[in-house]
């Protein structure tokens, strides 16, 4: 069975953490999709972001998303921080 993976982000800018995430995922999947969403708060157009990702990882498939999260969208979801990052809503390690 074919394994498919994906990640989503603003990639503004594309950095070493993004590279590590994609490199790690590519070791475990047959196809990998990167969903890049448009972010008006950064002065980086979505086509530039796509070029950064494809230059480093030509084998990934890029999907452009033009409706970025807003305070009334993902950021308002339970367990989410104001930055849009998922919080601990299930089994989490506690220190």
XYZ file of N, CA, C and O in Angstrom:
380
model
N 0.847 -1.181 0.000
C 0.000 0.000 0.000
C 0.892 1.243 0.000
O 1.869 1.333 0.729
N 0.530 2.211 -0.794
C 1.266 3.460 -0.922
C 1.049 4.340 0.311
O -0.081 4.505 0.765
N 2.145 4.885 0.847
C 2.053 5.781 2.002
C 2.171 7.229 1.528
O 3.095 7.567 0.793
N 1.222 8.049 1.959
C 1.179 9.459 1.574
C 1.236 10.317 2.829
O 0.570 10.023 3.817
N 2.031 11.383 2.784
C 2.136 12.292 3.922
C 1.963 13.730 3.475
O 2.011 14.042 2.280
N 1.745 14.607 4.451
C 1.659 16.031 4.133
C 1.999 16.869 5.350
O 1.969 16.405 6.492
N 2.330 18.107 5.080
C 2.487 19.114 6.119
C 1.866 20.396 5.588
O 1.682 20.559 4.389
N 1.559 21.282 6.505
C 0.970 22.566 6.132
C 1.690 23.664 6.896
O 2.092 23.476 8.042
N 1.893 24.796 6.234
C 2.531 25.909 6.912
C 2.598 27.138 6.037
O 2.260 27.104 4.860
N 3.086 28.210 6.645
C 3.207 29.457 5.888
C 4.557 29.572 5.194
O 4.698 30.274 4.227
N 5.583 28.867 5.694
C 6.900 28.838 5.069
C 7.391 30.256 4.739
O 7.809 30.533 3.629
N 7.316 31.135 5.743
C 7.654 32.546 5.549
C 8.639 33.005 6.621
O 8.230 33.592 7.606
N 9.902 32.722 6.414
C 10.534 32.067 5.267
C 10.689 30.564 5.488
O 10.451 30.055 6.581
N 11.129 29.886 4.443
C 11.452 28.467 4.488
C 12.770 28.335 5.256
O 13.754 28.992 4.929
N 12.796 27.509 6.325
C 13.991 27.447 7.171
C 14.418 26.011 7.459
O 13.794 25.061 6.982
N 15.488 25.855 8.217
C 16.072 24.536 8.506
C 15.074 23.599 9.196
O 15.118 22.396 8.990
N 14.209 24.119 10.016
C 13.190 23.289 10.662
C 12.240 22.679 9.642
O 11.873 21.508 9.740
N 11.836 23.479 8.648
C 10.996 22.958 7.571
C 11.747 21.873 6.791
O 11.188 20.825 6.457
N 13.023 22.149 6.501
C 13.841 21.180 5.766
C 13.918 19.854 6.526
O 13.749 18.787 5.936
N 14.164 19.923 7.817
C 14.270 18.706 8.628
C 12.955 17.931 8.626
O 12.939 16.715 8.479
N 11.861 18.640 8.778
C 10.543 17.994 8.773
C 10.315 17.244 7.464
O 9.923 16.078 7.457
N 10.585 17.904 6.336
C 10.345 17.288 5.031
C 11.323 16.139 4.791
O 10.914 15.058 4.334
N 12.608 16.332 5.106
C 13.596 15.261 4.944
C 13.197 14.016 5.732
O 13.292 12.893 5.235
N 12.755 14.219 6.951
C 12.351 13.104 7.812
C 11.130 12.396 7.237
O 11.083 11.168 7.173
N 10.162 13.161 6.803
C 8.938 12.576 6.249
C 9.222 11.790 4.973
O 8.659 10.708 4.768
N 10.098 12.300 4.128
C 10.382 11.631 2.859
C 10.984 10.244 3.045
O 10.869 9.395 2.157
N 11.589 10.002 4.191
C 12.145 8.679 4.478
C 11.051 7.646 4.732
O 11.298 6.453 4.627
N 9.861 8.098 5.097
C 8.784 7.192 5.512
C 7.586 7.123 4.580
O 6.669 6.345 4.827
N 7.544 7.957 3.547
C 6.367 7.980 2.679
C 6.771 7.824 1.213
O 7.920 8.058 0.846
N 5.797 7.451 0.404
C 6.015 7.336 -1.038
C 5.767 8.667 -1.743
O 6.472 9.013 -2.689
N 4.755 9.385 -1.303
C 4.418 10.709 -1.843
C 4.267 11.674 -0.687
O 3.698 11.316 0.349
N 4.755 12.907 -0.877
C 4.653 13.903 0.184
C 4.139 15.206 -0.400
O 4.627 15.679 -1.431
N 3.139 15.773 0.264
C 2.531 17.032 -0.142
C 2.883 18.120 0.866
O 2.839 17.895 2.075
N 3.212 19.296 0.347
C 3.455 20.465 1.184
C 2.369 21.485 0.840
O 2.286 21.943 -0.300
N 1.538 21.789 1.819
C 0.490 22.794 1.635
C 1.046 24.113 2.163
O 1.391 24.231 3.339
N 1.164 25.076 1.267
C 1.687 26.405 1.623
C 0.519 27.375 1.581
O -0.159 27.489 0.563
N 0.301 28.060 2.698
C -0.803 29.019 2.663
C -0.287 30.445 2.584
O 0.796 30.779 3.029
N -1.082 31.252 1.932
C -0.788 32.663 1.728
C -0.927 33.389 3.058
O -1.854 33.118 3.821
N 0.005 34.262 3.343
C -0.014 34.983 4.615
C 0.168 36.477 4.359
O 1.272 36.935 4.079
N -0.893 37.244 4.429
C -0.796 38.677 4.142
C 0.078 39.440 5.141
O 0.584 40.503 4.814
N 0.301 38.886 6.336
C 1.106 39.611 7.318
C 2.603 39.560 6.998
O 3.386 40.268 7.606
N 3.013 38.727 6.033
C 4.406 38.664 5.596
C 4.487 39.121 4.146
O 3.611 38.813 3.348
N 5.535 39.830 3.816
C 5.679 40.347 2.457
C 6.452 39.345 1.589
O 7.477 39.681 1.000
N 5.960 38.107 1.553
C 6.566 37.049 0.745
C 5.437 36.393 -0.040
O 4.522 35.818 0.547
N 5.500 36.492 -1.369
C 4.398 35.925 -2.150
C 4.476 34.407 -2.174
O 5.524 33.806 -1.986
N 3.355 33.803 -2.405
C 3.217 32.349 -2.333
C 4.056 31.634 -3.396
O 4.545 30.529 -3.175
N 4.249 32.257 -4.551
C 5.070 31.646 -5.596
C 6.539 31.557 -5.179
O 7.220 30.578 -5.497
N 7.021 32.552 -4.455
C 8.389 32.525 -3.933
C 8.544 31.391 -2.934
O 9.536 30.643 -2.972
N 7.576 31.238 -2.061
C 7.611 30.149 -1.079
C 7.649 28.793 -1.775
O 8.396 27.897 -1.381
N 6.825 28.655 -2.804
C 6.806 27.397 -3.562
C 8.176 27.123 -4.182
O 8.679 25.993 -4.134
N 8.807 28.134 -4.748
C 10.134 27.968 -5.370
C 11.166 27.518 -4.346
O 12.021 26.683 -4.644
N 11.115 28.079 -3.134
C 12.061 27.676 -2.081
C 11.927 26.181 -1.784
O 12.919 25.469 -1.681
N 10.698 25.731 -1.621
C 10.452 24.328 -1.275
C 10.864 23.416 -2.435
O 11.558 22.420 -2.243
N 10.445 23.750 -3.648
C 10.715 22.903 -4.813
C 12.206 22.876 -5.171
O 12.688 21.870 -5.690
N 12.925 23.956 -4.887
C 14.369 23.979 -5.164
C 15.082 22.938 -4.299
O 15.951 22.215 -4.766
N 14.713 22.854 -3.047
C 15.331 21.916 -2.114
C 14.760 20.507 -2.268
O 15.482 19.528 -2.114
N 13.468 20.409 -2.536
C 12.790 19.109 -2.605
C 11.933 19.029 -3.873
O 10.705 19.156 -3.814
N 12.553 18.816 -5.022
C 11.774 18.791 -6.270
C 10.763 17.657 -6.344
O 9.803 17.729 -7.113
N 10.950 16.630 -5.523
C 10.046 15.479 -5.564
C 8.736 15.686 -4.813
O 7.791 14.906 -4.972
N 8.629 16.717 -3.982
C 7.382 16.923 -3.246
C 6.349 17.602 -4.134
O 6.691 18.273 -5.112
N 5.113 17.401 -3.786
C 4.011 18.054 -4.489
C 3.561 19.234 -3.634
O 3.342 19.076 -2.444
N 3.468 20.407 -4.239
C 3.079 21.615 -3.507
C 1.637 21.973 -3.851
O 1.249 21.978 -5.010
N 0.880 22.254 -2.811
C -0.490 22.748 -2.956
C -0.517 24.144 -2.353
O -0.105 24.343 -1.211
N -0.992 25.113 -3.124
C -1.097 26.491 -2.637
C -2.488 26.707 -2.050
O -3.488 26.375 -2.679
N -2.525 27.262 -0.855
C -3.789 27.569 -0.183
C -3.868 29.082 -0.005
O -2.979 29.684 0.597
N -4.910 29.673 -0.500
C -5.013 31.131 -0.484
C -5.900 31.688 0.627
O -6.027 32.874 0.771
N -6.493 30.848 1.411
C -7.298 31.309 2.543
C -6.550 30.961 3.817
O -6.736 29.899 4.400
N -5.661 31.855 4.243
C -4.859 31.565 5.430
C -5.716 31.601 6.688
O -6.778 32.214 6.703
N -5.246 30.910 7.736
C -5.991 30.934 9.005
C -6.162 32.364 9.518
O -5.297 33.208 9.335
N -7.288 32.606 10.138
C -7.582 33.912 10.708
C -8.037 33.722 12.147
O -8.306 32.597 12.574
N -8.153 34.805 12.910
C -8.637 34.660 14.281
C -9.991 33.969 14.376
O -10.305 33.359 15.368
N -10.793 34.016 13.327
C -12.079 33.326 13.364
C -11.994 31.942 12.731
O -12.987 31.258 12.633
N -10.783 31.531 12.323
C -10.596 30.227 11.702
C -9.852 29.302 12.634
O -10.254 29.085 13.772
N -8.735 28.783 12.181
C -7.982 27.804 12.955
C -7.542 28.322 14.320
O -7.473 27.577 15.273
N -7.198 29.597 14.405
C -6.650 30.113 15.656
C -7.672 30.108 16.788
O -7.303 30.128 17.941
N -8.932 30.069 16.446
C -9.957 30.096 17.481
C -10.367 28.688 17.921
O -11.197 28.540 18.787
N -9.769 27.674 17.307
C -10.141 26.296 17.633
C -9.678 25.933 19.041
O -8.652 26.404 19.508
N -10.439 25.079 19.741
C -10.036 24.652 21.081
C -8.663 23.989 21.052
O -8.339 23.251 20.131
N -7.829 24.304 22.036
C -6.508 23.707 22.133
C -5.474 24.357 21.244
O -4.373 23.854 21.101
N -5.815 25.500 20.640
C -4.870 26.173 19.753
C -4.404 27.470 20.392
O -5.147 28.143 21.067
N -3.141 27.782 20.130
C -2.572 29.024 20.645
C -2.852 30.155 19.659
O -3.249 29.903 18.523
N -2.597 31.399 20.044
C -2.797 32.518 19.113
C -1.908 32.435 17.872
O -2.178 33.076 16.884
N -0.845 31.626 17.909
C 0.012 31.491 16.732
C -0.484 30.417 15.786
O 0.100 30.177 14.745
N -1.558 29.729 16.140
C -2.106 28.703 15.281
C -1.508 27.327 15.521
O -1.833 26.383 14.831
N -0.642 27.201 16.505
C -0.030 25.912 16.790
C -0.940 25.109 17.703
O -1.526 25.634 18.638
N -1.030 23.840 17.426
C -1.886 22.977 18.233
C -1.370 22.888 19.658
O -0.170 22.804 19.888
N -2.259 22.935 20.587
C -1.901 22.772 21.985
C -2.044 21.324 22.407
O -2.322 20.449 21.597
N -1.864 21.044 23.666
C -1.982 19.686 24.175
C -3.458 19.409 24.455
O -4.016 19.872 25.437
N -4.093 18.673 23.557
C -5.510 18.386 23.730
C -5.761 16.908 24.023
O -6.870 16.522 24.303
N -4.741 16.075 23.923
C -4.906 14.654 24.158
C -3.824 14.170 25.101
O -3.540 14.794 26.108
N -3.241 13.030 24.783
C -2.177 12.466 25.605
C -0.890 13.240 25.345
O -0.372 13.242 24.245
N -0.388 13.911 26.346
C 0.830 14.703 26.214
C 1.775 14.361 27.371
O 1.331 14.081 28.462
N 3.052 14.436 27.067
C 4.040 14.236 28.123
C 4.087 15.483 29.002
O 4.105 16.599 28.488
N 4.071 15.292 30.248
C 4.155 16.407 31.202
C 5.477 16.337 31.943
O 5.939 15.262 32.296
N 6.088 17.465 32.179
C 7.365 17.501 32.921
C 7.143 18.027 34.302
O 6.306 18.774 34.593
